[in-house]
mmCIF file of C-alpha atoms in Angstrom:
data_model
loop_
_atom_site.group_PDB
_atom_site.id
_atom_site.type_symbol
_atom_site.label_atom_id
_atom_site.label_comp_id
_atom_site.label_asym_id
_atom_site.label_seq_id
_atom_site.Cartn_x
_atom_site.Cartn_y
_atom_site.Cartn_z
ATOM 1 C CA UNK A 1 0.000 0.000 0.000
ATOM 2 C CA UNK A 2 2.785 2.468 0.893
ATOM 3 C CA UNK A 3 4.490 1.781 -2.459
ATOM 4 C CA UNK A 4 1.350 2.746 -4.365
ATOM 5 C CA UNK A 5 0.767 5.946 -2.351
ATOM 6 C CA UNK A 6 4.414 7.099 -2.243
ATOM 7 C CA UNK A 7 4.569 8.294 -5.891
ATOM 8 C CA UNK A 8 1.380 10.327 -5.383
ATOM 9 C CA UNK A 9 2.785 11.929 -2.221
ATOM 10 C CA UNK A 10 6.066 12.782 -3.953
ATOM 11 C CA UNK A 11 4.205 14.256 -6.912
ATOM 12 C CA UNK A 12 2.115 16.384 -4.554
ATOM 13 C CA UNK A 13 5.228 17.631 -2.765
ATOM 14 C CA UNK A 14 6.846 18.668 -6.039
ATOM 15 C CA UNK A 15 3.696 20.599 -7.004
ATOM 16 C CA UNK A 16 3.670 22.391 -3.680
ATOM 17 C CA UNK A 17 7.325 23.354 -3.934
ATOM 18 C CA UNK A 18 7.158 24.457 -7.571
ATOM 19 C CA UNK A 19 3.844 26.348 -7.307
ATOM 20 C CA UNK A 20 3.710 30.104 -6.863
ATOM 21 C CA UNK A 21 3.455 31.438 -3.359
ATOM 22 C CA UNK A 22 0.411 33.453 -2.384
ATOM 23 C CA UNK A 23 0.762 37.008 -3.665
ATOM 24 C CA UNK A 24 3.339 36.162 -6.315
ATOM 25 C CA UNK A 25 0.861 36.585 -9.165
ATOM 26 C CA UNK A 26 1.575 40.298 -9.381
ATOM 27 C CA UNK A 27 5.175 41.398 -9.909
ATOM 28 C CA UNK A 28 6.734 43.856 -7.504
ATOM 29 C CA UNK A 29 7.423 46.877 -9.682
ATOM 30 C CA UNK A 30 8.290 50.422 -8.639
ATOM 31 C CA UNK A 31 5.947 52.312 -10.932
ATOM 32 C CA UNK A 32 7.561 55.600 -9.910
ATOM 33 C CA UNK A 33 10.724 54.343 -11.618
ATOM 34 C CA UNK A 34 10.007 51.447 -13.993
ATOM 35 C CA UNK A 35 13.208 50.006 -15.458
ATOM 36 C CA UNK A 36 12.328 47.398 -18.068
ATOM 37 C CA UNK A 37 9.741 47.464 -20.833
ATOM 38 C CA UNK A 38 7.903 44.775 -18.932
ATOM 39 C CA UNK A 39 7.817 47.095 -15.903
ATOM 40 C CA UNK A 40 6.560 49.964 -18.054
ATOM 41 C CA UNK A 41 3.844 47.762 -19.557
ATOM 42 C CA UNK A 42 2.790 46.604 -16.089
ATOM 43 C CA UNK A 43 2.685 50.141 -14.688
ATOM 44 C CA UNK A 44 0.764 51.441 -17.673
ATOM 45 C CA UNK A 45 -1.767 48.657 -17.160
ATOM 46 C CA UNK A 46 -2.095 49.557 -13.464
ATOM 47 C CA UNK A 47 -2.565 53.212 -14.408
ATOM 48 C CA UNK A 48 -5.434 52.232 -16.698
ATOM 49 C CA UNK A 49 -6.980 50.039 -13.964
ATOM 50 C CA UNK A 50 -6.946 53.013 -11.579
ATOM 51 C CA UNK A 51 -8.442 55.328 -14.203
ATOM 52 C CA UNK A 52 -11.131 52.747 -14.972
ATOM 53 C CA UNK A 53 -12.009 52.369 -11.285
ATOM 54 C CA UNK A 54 -12.396 56.158 -10.994
ATOM 55 C CA UNK A 55 -14.571 56.192 -14.121
ATOM 56 C CA UNK A 56 -16.795 53.436 -12.742
ATOM 57 C CA UNK A 57 -17.232 55.311 -9.459
ATOM 58 C CA UNK A 58 -18.134 58.506 -11.321
ATOM 59 C CA UNK A 59 -20.466 56.566 -13.621
ATOM 60 C CA UNK A 60 -22.608 55.585 -10.625
ATOM 61 C CA UNK A 61 -22.902 59.228 -9.548
ATOM 62 C CA UNK A 62 -23.618 60.547 -13.029
ATOM 63 C CA UNK A 63 -26.197 57.876 -13.783
ATOM 64 C CA UNK A 64 -27.954 58.700 -10.507
ATOM 65 C CA UNK A 65 -27.994 62.399 -11.450
ATOM 66 C CA UNK A 66 -29.541 61.531 -14.811
ATOM 67 C CA UNK A 67 -32.168 59.324 -13.147
ATOM 68 C CA UNK A 68 -32.955 62.192 -10.753
ATOM 69 C CA UNK A 69 -33.395 64.570 -13.695
ATOM 70 C CA UNK A 70 -35.679 62.031 -15.363
ATOM 71 C CA UNK A 71 -37.870 61.876 -12.237
ATOM 72 C CA UNK A 72 -38.111 65.687 -12.229
ATOM 73 C CA UNK A 73 -39.188 65.660 -15.881
ATOM 74 C CA UNK A 74 -41.953 63.070 -15.481
ATOM 75 C CA UNK A 75 -45.145 64.327 -17.080
ATOM 76 C CA UNK A 76 -43.425 67.249 -18.816
ATOM 77 C CA UNK A 77 -42.712 67.769 -22.475
ATOM 78 C CA UNK A 78 -40.288 66.791 -23.909
ATOM 79 C CA UNK A 79 -40.014 64.583 -20.829
ATOM 80 C CA UNK A 80 -37.430 62.219 -19.359
ATOM 81 C CA UNK A 81 -34.677 60.424 -21.237
ATOM 82 C CA UNK A 82 -31.447 61.617 -19.643
ATOM 83 C CA UNK A 83 -30.427 58.236 -18.256
ATOM 84 C CA UNK A 84 -31.173 56.513 -21.572
ATOM 85 C CA UNK A 85 -29.139 59.129 -23.467
ATOM 86 C CA UNK A 86 -26.242 58.749 -21.010
ATOM 87 C CA UNK A 87 -26.183 54.982 -21.477
ATOM 88 C CA UNK A 88 -26.240 55.405 -25.268
ATOM 89 C CA UNK A 89 -23.365 57.889 -25.087
ATOM 90 C CA UNK A 90 -21.324 55.705 -22.756
ATOM 91 C CA UNK A 91 -21.648 52.667 -24.998
ATOM 92 C CA UNK A 92 -20.560 54.735 -27.985
ATOM 93 C CA UNK A 93 -17.670 56.210 -25.999
ATOM 94 C CA UNK A 94 -16.428 52.741 -24.974
ATOM 95 C CA UNK A 95 -16.394 51.676 -28.626
ATOM 96 C CA UNK A 96 -14.566 54.876 -29.552
ATOM 97 C CA UNK A 97 -11.980 54.512 -26.774
ATOM 98 C CA UNK A 98 -11.254 50.879 -27.537
ATOM 99 C CA UNK A 99 -10.957 51.471 -31.289
ATOM 100 C CA UNK A 100 -8.900 54.636 -30.913
ATOM 101 C CA UNK A 101 -6.412 52.992 -28.578
ATOM 102 C CA UNK A 102 -6.170 49.865 -30.698
ATOM 103 C CA UNK A 103 -5.418 52.103 -33.704
ATOM 104 C CA UNK A 104 -2.735 53.979 -31.748
ATOM 105 C CA UNK A 105 -1.162 50.640 -30.849
ATOM 106 C CA UNK A 106 -0.533 49.916 -34.525
ATOM 107 C CA UNK A 107 2.320 52.442 -34.485
ATOM 108 C CA UNK A 108 4.299 49.842 -32.521
ATOM 109 C CA UNK A 109 2.352 46.733 -33.584
ATOM 110 C CA UNK A 110 3.929 43.518 -32.404
ATOM 111 C CA UNK A 111 6.617 45.315 -30.420
ATOM 112 C CA UNK A 112 7.192 44.981 -26.722
ATOM 113 C CA UNK A 113 5.838 48.461 -26.052
ATOM 114 C CA UNK A 114 2.455 47.928 -27.749
ATOM 115 C CA UNK A 115 0.713 47.065 -24.443
ATOM 116 C CA UNK A 116 2.094 50.248 -22.868
ATOM 117 C CA UNK A 117 0.925 52.428 -25.748
ATOM 118 C CA UNK A 118 -2.557 50.900 -25.771
ATOM 119 C CA UNK A 119 -3.094 50.977 -22.007
ATOM 120 C CA UNK A 120 -1.610 54.485 -21.796
ATOM 121 C CA UNK A 121 -4.134 55.647 -24.377
ATOM 122 C CA UNK A 122 -6.928 53.859 -22.515
ATOM 123 C CA UNK A 123 -5.926 55.542 -19.242
ATOM 124 C CA UNK A 124 -5.747 59.006 -20.792
ATOM 125 C CA UNK A 125 -9.100 58.778 -22.568
ATOM 126 C CA UNK A 126 -10.706 57.217 -19.492
ATOM 127 C CA UNK A 127 -9.536 60.073 -17.268
ATOM 128 C CA UNK A 128 -10.929 62.588 -19.776
ATOM 129 C CA UNK A 129 -14.266 60.750 -19.855
ATOM 130 C CA UNK A 130 -14.377 60.727 -16.056
ATOM 131 C CA UNK A 131 -14.073 64.523 -16.094
ATOM 132 C CA UNK A 132 -16.858 64.743 -18.685
ATOM 133 C CA UNK A 133 -19.101 62.582 -16.506
ATOM 134 C CA UNK A 134 -18.323 64.769 -13.472
ATOM 135 C CA UNK A 135 -19.249 67.894 -15.398
ATOM 136 C CA UNK A 136 -22.431 66.271 -16.647
ATOM 137 C CA UNK A 137 -23.476 65.215 -13.147
ATOM 138 C CA UNK A 138 -22.938 68.774 -11.900
ATOM 139 C CA UNK A 139 -25.261 70.118 -14.579
ATOM 140 C CA UNK A 140 -25.311 73.701 -15.680
ATOM 141 C CA UNK A 141 -23.556 75.716 -13.024
#
């Protein structure tokens, strides 16, 4: 019995030793001073993730503002539709952003810096859109 279980135990031990430790999935990179192209790509991706998180937080606020405006316009002419228009615009903007940044990536297509160029573009356009959503939620001031 021990002879039949021993190979399985040894195999399991090798898997445990060779497997990544918890928290090793993400490289430790100083994004204030990235050194390699891989570091730059990673940091650019993180920058986009942060910009996207800010956009998503602002989206919730702006959509609520539009829904509030729609409630105020109930029964009036021309009537509500702000939230629907916002959703239409956001879907179009996402298509624009993704296509624009993909197109910009073609300048370095297949090169090691393509991910950095694309995610840098995505971060920049996302930050601009976040500002647009903020302005929209604030209405006419």
